[in-house]
Coordinates of C-alpha atoms in Angstrom, one line a residue:
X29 CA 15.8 3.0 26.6
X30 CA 13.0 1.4 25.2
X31 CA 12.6 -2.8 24.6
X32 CA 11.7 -4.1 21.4
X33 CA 8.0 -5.7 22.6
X34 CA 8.6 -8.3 20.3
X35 CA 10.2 -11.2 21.7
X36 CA 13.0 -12.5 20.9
X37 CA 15.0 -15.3 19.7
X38 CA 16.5 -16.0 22.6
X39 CA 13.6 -16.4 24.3
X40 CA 11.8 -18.1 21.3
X41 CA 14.3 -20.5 20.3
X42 CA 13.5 -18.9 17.2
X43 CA 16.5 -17.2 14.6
X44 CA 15.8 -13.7 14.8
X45 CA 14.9 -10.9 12.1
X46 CA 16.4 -8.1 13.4
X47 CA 14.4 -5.1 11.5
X48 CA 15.5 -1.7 11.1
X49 CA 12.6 1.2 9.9
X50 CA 13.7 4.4 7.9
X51 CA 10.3 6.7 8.8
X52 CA 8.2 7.0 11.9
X53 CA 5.3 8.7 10.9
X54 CA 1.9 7.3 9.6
X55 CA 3.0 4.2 7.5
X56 CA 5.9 4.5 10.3
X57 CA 3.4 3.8 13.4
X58 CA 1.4 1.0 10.8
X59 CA 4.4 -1.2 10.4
X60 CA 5.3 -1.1 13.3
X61 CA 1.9 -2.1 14.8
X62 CA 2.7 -5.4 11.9
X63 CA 6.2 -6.3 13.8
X64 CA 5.2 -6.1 17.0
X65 CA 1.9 -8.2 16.5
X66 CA 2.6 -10.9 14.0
X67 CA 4.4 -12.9 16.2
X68 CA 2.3 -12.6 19.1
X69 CA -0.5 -13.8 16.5
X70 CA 1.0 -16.1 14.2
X71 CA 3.3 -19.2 14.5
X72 CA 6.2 -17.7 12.7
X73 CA 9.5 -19.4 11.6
X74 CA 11.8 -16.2 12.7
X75 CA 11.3 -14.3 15.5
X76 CA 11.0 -10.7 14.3
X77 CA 12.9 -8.0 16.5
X78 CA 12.4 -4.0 16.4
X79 CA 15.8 -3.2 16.7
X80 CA 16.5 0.5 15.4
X81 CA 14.3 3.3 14.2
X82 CA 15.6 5.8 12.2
X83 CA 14.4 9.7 11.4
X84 CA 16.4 12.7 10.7
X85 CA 15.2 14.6 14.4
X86 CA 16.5 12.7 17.0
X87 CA 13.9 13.8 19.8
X88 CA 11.0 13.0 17.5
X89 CA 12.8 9.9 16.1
X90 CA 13.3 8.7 20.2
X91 CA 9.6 9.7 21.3
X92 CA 8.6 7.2 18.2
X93 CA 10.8 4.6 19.2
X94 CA 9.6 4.8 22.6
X95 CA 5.8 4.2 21.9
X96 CA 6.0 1.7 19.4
X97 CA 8.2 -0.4 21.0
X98 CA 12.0 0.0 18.8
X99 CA 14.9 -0.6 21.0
X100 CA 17.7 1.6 19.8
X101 CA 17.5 4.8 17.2
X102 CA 19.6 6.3 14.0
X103 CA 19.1 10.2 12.8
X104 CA 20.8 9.0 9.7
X105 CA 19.9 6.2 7.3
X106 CA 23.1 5.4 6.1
X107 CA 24.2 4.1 9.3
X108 CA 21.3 2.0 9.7
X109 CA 21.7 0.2 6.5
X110 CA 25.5 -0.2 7.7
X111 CA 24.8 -2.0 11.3
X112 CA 25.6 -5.5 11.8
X113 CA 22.3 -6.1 14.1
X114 CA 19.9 -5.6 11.4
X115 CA 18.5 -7.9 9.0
X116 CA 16.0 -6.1 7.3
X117 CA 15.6 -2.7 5.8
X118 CA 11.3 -1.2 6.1
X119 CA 11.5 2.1 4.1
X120 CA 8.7 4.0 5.2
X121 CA 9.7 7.6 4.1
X122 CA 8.4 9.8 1.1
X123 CA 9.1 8.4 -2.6
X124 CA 11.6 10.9 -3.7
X125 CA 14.3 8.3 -1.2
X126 CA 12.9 5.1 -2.0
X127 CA 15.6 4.1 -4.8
X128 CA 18.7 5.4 -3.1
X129 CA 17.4 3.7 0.7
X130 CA 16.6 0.5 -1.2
X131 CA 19.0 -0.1 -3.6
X132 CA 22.2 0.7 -0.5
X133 CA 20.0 -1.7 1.9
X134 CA 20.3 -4.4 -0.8
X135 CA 24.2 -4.0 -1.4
X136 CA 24.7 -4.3 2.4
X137 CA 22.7 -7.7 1.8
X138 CA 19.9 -6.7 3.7
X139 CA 16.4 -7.5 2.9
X140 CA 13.9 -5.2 2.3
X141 CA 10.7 -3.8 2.5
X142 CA 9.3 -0.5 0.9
X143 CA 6.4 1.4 0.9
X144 CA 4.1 1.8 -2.5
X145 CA 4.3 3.3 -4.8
X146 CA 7.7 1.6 -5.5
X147 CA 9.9 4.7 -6.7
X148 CA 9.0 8.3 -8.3
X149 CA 9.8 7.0 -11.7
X150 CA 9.9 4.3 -13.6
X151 CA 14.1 4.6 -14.0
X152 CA 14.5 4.5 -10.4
X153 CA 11.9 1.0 -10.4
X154 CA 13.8 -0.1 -13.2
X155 CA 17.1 0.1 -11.1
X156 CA 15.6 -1.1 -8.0
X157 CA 14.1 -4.4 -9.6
X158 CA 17.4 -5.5 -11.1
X159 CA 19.3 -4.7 -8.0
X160 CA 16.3 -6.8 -5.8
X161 CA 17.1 -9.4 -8.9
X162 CA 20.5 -9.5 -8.7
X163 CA 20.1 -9.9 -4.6
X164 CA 17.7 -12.7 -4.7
X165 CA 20.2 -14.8 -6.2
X166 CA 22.6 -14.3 -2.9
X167 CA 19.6 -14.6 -0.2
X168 CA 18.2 -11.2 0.5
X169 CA 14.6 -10.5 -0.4
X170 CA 12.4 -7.7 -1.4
X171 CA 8.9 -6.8 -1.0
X172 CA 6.6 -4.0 -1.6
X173 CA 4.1 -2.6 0.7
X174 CA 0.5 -3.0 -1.0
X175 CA -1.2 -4.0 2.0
X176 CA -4.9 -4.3 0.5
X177 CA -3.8 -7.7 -0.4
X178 CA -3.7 -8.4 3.1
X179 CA -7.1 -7.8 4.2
X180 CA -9.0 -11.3 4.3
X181 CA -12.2 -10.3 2.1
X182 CA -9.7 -9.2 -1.2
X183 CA -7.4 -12.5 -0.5
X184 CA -10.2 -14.1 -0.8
X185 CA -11.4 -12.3 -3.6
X186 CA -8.3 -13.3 -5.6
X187 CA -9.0 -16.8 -4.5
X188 CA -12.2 -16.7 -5.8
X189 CA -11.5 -15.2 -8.8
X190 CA -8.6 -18.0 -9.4
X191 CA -11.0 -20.6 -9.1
X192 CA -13.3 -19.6 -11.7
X193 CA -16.5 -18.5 -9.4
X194 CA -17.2 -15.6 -11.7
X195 CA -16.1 -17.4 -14.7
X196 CA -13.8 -14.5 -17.5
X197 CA -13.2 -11.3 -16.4
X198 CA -15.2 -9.0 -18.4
X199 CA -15.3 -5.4 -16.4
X200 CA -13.2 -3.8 -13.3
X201 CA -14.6 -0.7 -11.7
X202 CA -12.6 0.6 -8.8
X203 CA -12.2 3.7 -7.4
X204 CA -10.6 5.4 -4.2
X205 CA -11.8 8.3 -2.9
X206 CA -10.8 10.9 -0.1
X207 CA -11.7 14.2 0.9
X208 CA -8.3 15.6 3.0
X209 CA -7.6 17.9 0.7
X210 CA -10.9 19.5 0.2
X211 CA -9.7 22.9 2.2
X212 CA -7.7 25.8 0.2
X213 CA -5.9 26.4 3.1
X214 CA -4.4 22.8 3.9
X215 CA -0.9 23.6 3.6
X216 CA 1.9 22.7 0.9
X217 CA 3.3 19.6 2.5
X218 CA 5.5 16.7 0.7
X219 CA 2.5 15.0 -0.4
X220 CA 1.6 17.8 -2.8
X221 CA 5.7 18.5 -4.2
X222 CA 6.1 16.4 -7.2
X223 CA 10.0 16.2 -6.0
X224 CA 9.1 14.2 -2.9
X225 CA 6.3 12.5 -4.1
X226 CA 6.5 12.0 -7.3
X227 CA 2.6 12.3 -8.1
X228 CA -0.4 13.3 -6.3
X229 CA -3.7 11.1 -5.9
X230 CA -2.2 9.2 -8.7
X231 CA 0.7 7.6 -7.0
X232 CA -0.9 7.8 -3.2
X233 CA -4.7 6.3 -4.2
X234 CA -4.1 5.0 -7.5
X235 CA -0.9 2.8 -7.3
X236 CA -3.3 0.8 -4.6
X237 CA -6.2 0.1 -6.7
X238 CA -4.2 -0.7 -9.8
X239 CA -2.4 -3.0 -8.0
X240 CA -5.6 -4.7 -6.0
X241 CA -7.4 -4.7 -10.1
X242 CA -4.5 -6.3 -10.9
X243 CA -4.1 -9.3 -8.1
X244 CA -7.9 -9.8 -7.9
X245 CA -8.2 -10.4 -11.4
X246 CA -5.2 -12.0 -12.2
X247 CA -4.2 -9.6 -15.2
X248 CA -2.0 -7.1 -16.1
X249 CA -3.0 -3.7 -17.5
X250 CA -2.1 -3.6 -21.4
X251 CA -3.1 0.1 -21.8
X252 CA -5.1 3.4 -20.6
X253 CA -6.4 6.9 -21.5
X254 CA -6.4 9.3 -18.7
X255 CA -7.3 12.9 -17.3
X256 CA -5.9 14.4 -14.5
X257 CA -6.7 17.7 -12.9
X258 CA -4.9 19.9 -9.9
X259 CA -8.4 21.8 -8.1
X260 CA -6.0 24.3 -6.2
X261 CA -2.8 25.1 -7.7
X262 CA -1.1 27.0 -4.6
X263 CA -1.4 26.3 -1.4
X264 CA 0.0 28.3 2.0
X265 CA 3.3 27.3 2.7
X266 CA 3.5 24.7 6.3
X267 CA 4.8 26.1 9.2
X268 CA 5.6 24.9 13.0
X269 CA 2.2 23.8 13.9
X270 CA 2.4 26.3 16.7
X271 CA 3.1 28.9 14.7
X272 CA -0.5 29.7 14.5
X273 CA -2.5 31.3 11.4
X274 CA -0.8 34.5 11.3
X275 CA 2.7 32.9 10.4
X276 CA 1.0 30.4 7.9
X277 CA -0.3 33.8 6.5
X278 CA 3.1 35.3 6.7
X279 CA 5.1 32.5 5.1
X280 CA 3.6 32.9 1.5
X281 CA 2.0 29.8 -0.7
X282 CA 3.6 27.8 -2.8
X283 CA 3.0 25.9 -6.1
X284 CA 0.8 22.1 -6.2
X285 CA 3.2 20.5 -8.6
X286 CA 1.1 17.4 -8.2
X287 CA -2.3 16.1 -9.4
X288 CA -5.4 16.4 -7.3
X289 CA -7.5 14.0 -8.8
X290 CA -6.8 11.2 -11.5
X291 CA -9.4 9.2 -14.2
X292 CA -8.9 6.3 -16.4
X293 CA -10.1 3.9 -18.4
X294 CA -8.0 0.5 -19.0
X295 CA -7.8 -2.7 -21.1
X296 CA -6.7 -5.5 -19.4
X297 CA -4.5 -8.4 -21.5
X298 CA -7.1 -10.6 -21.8
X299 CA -9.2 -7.8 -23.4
X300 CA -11.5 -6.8 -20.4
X301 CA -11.7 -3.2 -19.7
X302 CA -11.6 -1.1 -16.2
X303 CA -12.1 2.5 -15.1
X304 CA -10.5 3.6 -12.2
X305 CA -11.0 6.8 -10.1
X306 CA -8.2 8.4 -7.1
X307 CA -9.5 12.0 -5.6
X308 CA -8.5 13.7 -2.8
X309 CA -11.2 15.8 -3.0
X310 CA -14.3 13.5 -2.8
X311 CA -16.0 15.7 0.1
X312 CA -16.9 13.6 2.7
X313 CA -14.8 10.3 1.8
X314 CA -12.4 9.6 4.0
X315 CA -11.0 6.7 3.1
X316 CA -13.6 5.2 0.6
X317 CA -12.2 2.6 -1.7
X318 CA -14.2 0.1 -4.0
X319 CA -13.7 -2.5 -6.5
X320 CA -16.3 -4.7 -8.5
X321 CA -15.1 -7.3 -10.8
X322 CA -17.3 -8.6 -13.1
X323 CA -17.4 -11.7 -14.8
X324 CA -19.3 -14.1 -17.2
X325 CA -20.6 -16.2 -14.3
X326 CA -20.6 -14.2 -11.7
X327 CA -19.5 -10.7 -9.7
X328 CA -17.6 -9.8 -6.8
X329 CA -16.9 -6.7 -5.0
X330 CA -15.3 -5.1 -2.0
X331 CA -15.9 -1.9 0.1
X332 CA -12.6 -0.7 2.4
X333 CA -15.6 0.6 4.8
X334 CA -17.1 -2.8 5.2
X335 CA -13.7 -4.5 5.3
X336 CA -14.4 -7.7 7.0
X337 CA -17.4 -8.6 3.8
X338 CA -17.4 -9.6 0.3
X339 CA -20.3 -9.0 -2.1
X340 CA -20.4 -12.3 -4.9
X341 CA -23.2 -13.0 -7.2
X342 CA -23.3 -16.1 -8.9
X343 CA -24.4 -15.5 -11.9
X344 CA -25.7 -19.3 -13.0
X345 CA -28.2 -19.6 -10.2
X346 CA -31.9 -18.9 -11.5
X347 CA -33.4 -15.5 -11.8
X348 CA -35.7 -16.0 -9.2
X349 CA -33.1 -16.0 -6.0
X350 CA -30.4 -14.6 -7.5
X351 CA -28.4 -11.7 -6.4
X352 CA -26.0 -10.2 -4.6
X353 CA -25.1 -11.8 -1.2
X354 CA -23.0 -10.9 1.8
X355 CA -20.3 -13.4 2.4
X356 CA -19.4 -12.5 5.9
X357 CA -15.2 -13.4 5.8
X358 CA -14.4 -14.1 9.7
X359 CA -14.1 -17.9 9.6
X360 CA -11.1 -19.7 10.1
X361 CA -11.1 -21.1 6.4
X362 CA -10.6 -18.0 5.2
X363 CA -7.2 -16.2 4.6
X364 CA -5.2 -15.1 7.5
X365 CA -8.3 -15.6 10.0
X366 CA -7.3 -19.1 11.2
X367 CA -4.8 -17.1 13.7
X368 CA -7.6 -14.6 15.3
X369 CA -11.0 -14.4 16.7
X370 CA -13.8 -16.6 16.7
X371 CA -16.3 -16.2 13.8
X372 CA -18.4 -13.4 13.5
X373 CA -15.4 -11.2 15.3
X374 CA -13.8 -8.8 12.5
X375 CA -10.7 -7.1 11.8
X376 CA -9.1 -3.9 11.1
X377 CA -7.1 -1.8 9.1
X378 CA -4.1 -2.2 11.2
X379 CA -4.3 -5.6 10.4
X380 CA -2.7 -5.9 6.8
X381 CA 0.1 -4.8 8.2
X382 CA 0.1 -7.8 10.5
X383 CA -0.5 -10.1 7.6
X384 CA 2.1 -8.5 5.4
X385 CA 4.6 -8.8 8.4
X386 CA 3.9 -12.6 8.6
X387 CA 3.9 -13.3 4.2
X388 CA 7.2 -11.5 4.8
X389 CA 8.7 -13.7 7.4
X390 CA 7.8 -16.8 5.6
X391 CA 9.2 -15.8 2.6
X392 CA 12.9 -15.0 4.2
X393 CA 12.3 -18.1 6.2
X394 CA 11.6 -20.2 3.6
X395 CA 14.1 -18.4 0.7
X396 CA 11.5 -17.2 -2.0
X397 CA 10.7 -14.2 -3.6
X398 CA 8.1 -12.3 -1.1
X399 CA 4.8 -11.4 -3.3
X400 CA 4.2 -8.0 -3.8
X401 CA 8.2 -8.6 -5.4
X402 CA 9.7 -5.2 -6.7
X403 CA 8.9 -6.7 -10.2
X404 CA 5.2 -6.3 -9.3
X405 CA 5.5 -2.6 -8.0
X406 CA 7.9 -1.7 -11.2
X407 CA 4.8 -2.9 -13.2
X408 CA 2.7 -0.5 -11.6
X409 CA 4.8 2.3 -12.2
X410 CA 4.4 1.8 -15.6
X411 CA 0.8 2.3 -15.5
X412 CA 1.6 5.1 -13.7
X413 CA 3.6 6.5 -15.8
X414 CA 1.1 5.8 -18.9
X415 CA -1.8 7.6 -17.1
X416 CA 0.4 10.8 -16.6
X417 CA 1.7 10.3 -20.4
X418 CA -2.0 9.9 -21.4
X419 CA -3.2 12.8 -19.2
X420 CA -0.5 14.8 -20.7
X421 CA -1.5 14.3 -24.6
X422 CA -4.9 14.4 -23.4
X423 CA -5.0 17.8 -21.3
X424 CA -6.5 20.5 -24.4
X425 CA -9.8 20.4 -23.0
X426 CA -12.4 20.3 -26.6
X427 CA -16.1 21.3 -25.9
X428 CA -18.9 18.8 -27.0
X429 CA -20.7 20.5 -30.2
X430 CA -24.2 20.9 -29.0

């Protein structure tokens, strides 16, 4: 059987927080990576512990729990949420189970932690924000998974932007931009089923950089006008993936109830504006997102594929050596970076999850509402939810008169 690598509290003289993950797959193997690391990293006040995995195939579920490091497994998230010896609920499964995972894991007075986008809808957001309400007032917390906030360069954006460097927000431009889609024959997998996922690039790549517009800058969204579009509307249906092309072939396609690519334009409260871009078909992006803010005094801006820099211009120095400058974020003043490597040293993806494991643990630890809170992911559905109502009144497509 396999040890939780983590140690724990015994051995750190540390309470424990016993965690138990519903999902072993990508975002599975990610937080995972957080909980094992953060405590080997950062001085924390609990002593996290990978105590059960869950996922409905018990061999796969048991080789997961074997490499990352989970000591004991469930094939059925009911009786995870039900055990004694877990603390903490991380729901790492497709959206279509976030609401009914979350909202049991809270009346067991567990705490919790769930993948973006928050929920499918904005009902099920709705519910799960006045259940995490209603549990924050007995002691159990609730946080959702936006883990761009946890790279160094956009904390320190935010920070930036809080102090006034580039002076009022004026314009956001973001976009986020991959290409995994690109081939016709990729098959129909939950990602692409509006039942499981709830949207396509809209809710995968666009809940993240409405989110990040809205910590870096401070702001909510007040409004948007939006156009969607689905490139290939059926797709071969998946198979065993040794089934080999001739069974692919054999078991029909099926329908893309989902978007393919999403573009809006926003107005921020304060009367700024934004345009934001999520594709899955941006040939040759993998995993390409950027933000610029810019501002009366200054800009700022961030590329995912430069993660460990920050662009800033500041916008009241003279003409004549102004610009853009790199501001290299690997010192220990800068968020989260006081725990790793000398200067000059960067960081990865893997990382945020680190980070969002620690602000997670200090928030139980210390009884307050983990940031993002469910509020802040309900608020995102409901730009969500305006882009596809936008897209939908929007969708007649009206030629240009020459």
């Amino acid at each position: 059987m396999a040890q939780p690598q983590a140690s724990d509290g015994a051995e750190t003289g540390k309470p424990p927080l016993r965690i138990g993950m519903v999902g072993y797959a990508f975002m599975g193997a990610a937080h995972s990576q957080g909980w094992r690391t953060a405590p080997r990293v950062f001085d924390l006040p609990l002593s996290p512990e990978l105590a059960v995995i869950c996922g409905r195939d018990a061999d796969a579920v048991r080789t997961a729990a074997d490499r990352h490091g989970w000591a004991e497994t469930e094939t059925d998230w009911r009786a995870l949420v039900e055990r004694d010896d877990v603390d903490l609920v991380d729901i790492c499964t497709p959206g279509d189970s976030h609401a009914e995972i979350a909202l049991a894991a809270l009346a067991a007075g567990k705490h919790v932690l769930c993948e973006k986008p928050l929920a499918n809808t904005v009902a099920e957001a709705e519910a799960m924000t006045r259940a995490a309400e209603e549990a924050a007032a007995r002691g159990q917390l609730a946080m959702v998974g936006f883990n761009y906030r946890r790279v160094p360069a956009t904390a320190l954006a935010r920070r930036m932007v809080a102090e006034g460097r580039i002076g009022r927000l004026r314009h956001v431009r973001v976009a986020y931009l991959q290409d995994w889609l690109v081939d016709p024959e990729f098959p129909l997998t939950w990602r692409l089923r509006r039942e499981q996922a709830g949207s396509g690039s809209l809710g995968d790549l666009g809940a993240h950089i409405v989110d990040l517009a809205q910590y870096l800058s401070g702001e909510r969204l007040a409004g948007v006008s939006a156009l969607t579009e689905t490139f290939v509307r059926e797709r071969p249906l998946p198979t065993a993936p040794s089934a080999g092309l001739a069974a692919v072939s054999a078991a029909g396609t099926g329908q893309v109830t989902v978007d393919d690519a999403a573009l809006f334009t926003g107005r921020f409260t304060s009367g700024a504006i934004a345009s934001f871009e999520a594709t899955r078909y941006a040939t040759g992006r993998k995993n390409a997102l950027r933000i610029e803010l810019n501002g009366e005094r200054g800009s700022l801006a961030f590329d995912l594929e430069r993660l460990n820099e920050l662009e800033f211009h500041d916008g009241t120095e003279p003409a004549t050596h102004g610009g853009f400058r790199r501001i290299l974020v690997t010192e220990p003043e800068h968020p989260y970076l006081d725990a790793w490597w000398p200067p000059g040293h960067g960081l990865g993806y893997e990382h945020t999850f680190v980070h969002q494991a620690r602000d997670l643990v200090h928030a139980v630890a210390e009884g307050r509402v983990p940031e993002p809170s469910f509020a802040d992911g309900l608020q995102v559905q409901r730009v969500l939810a305006a882009v596809e109502e936008s897209a939908e009144k929007n969708s007649v497509y009206t030629p240009i008169a020459a």
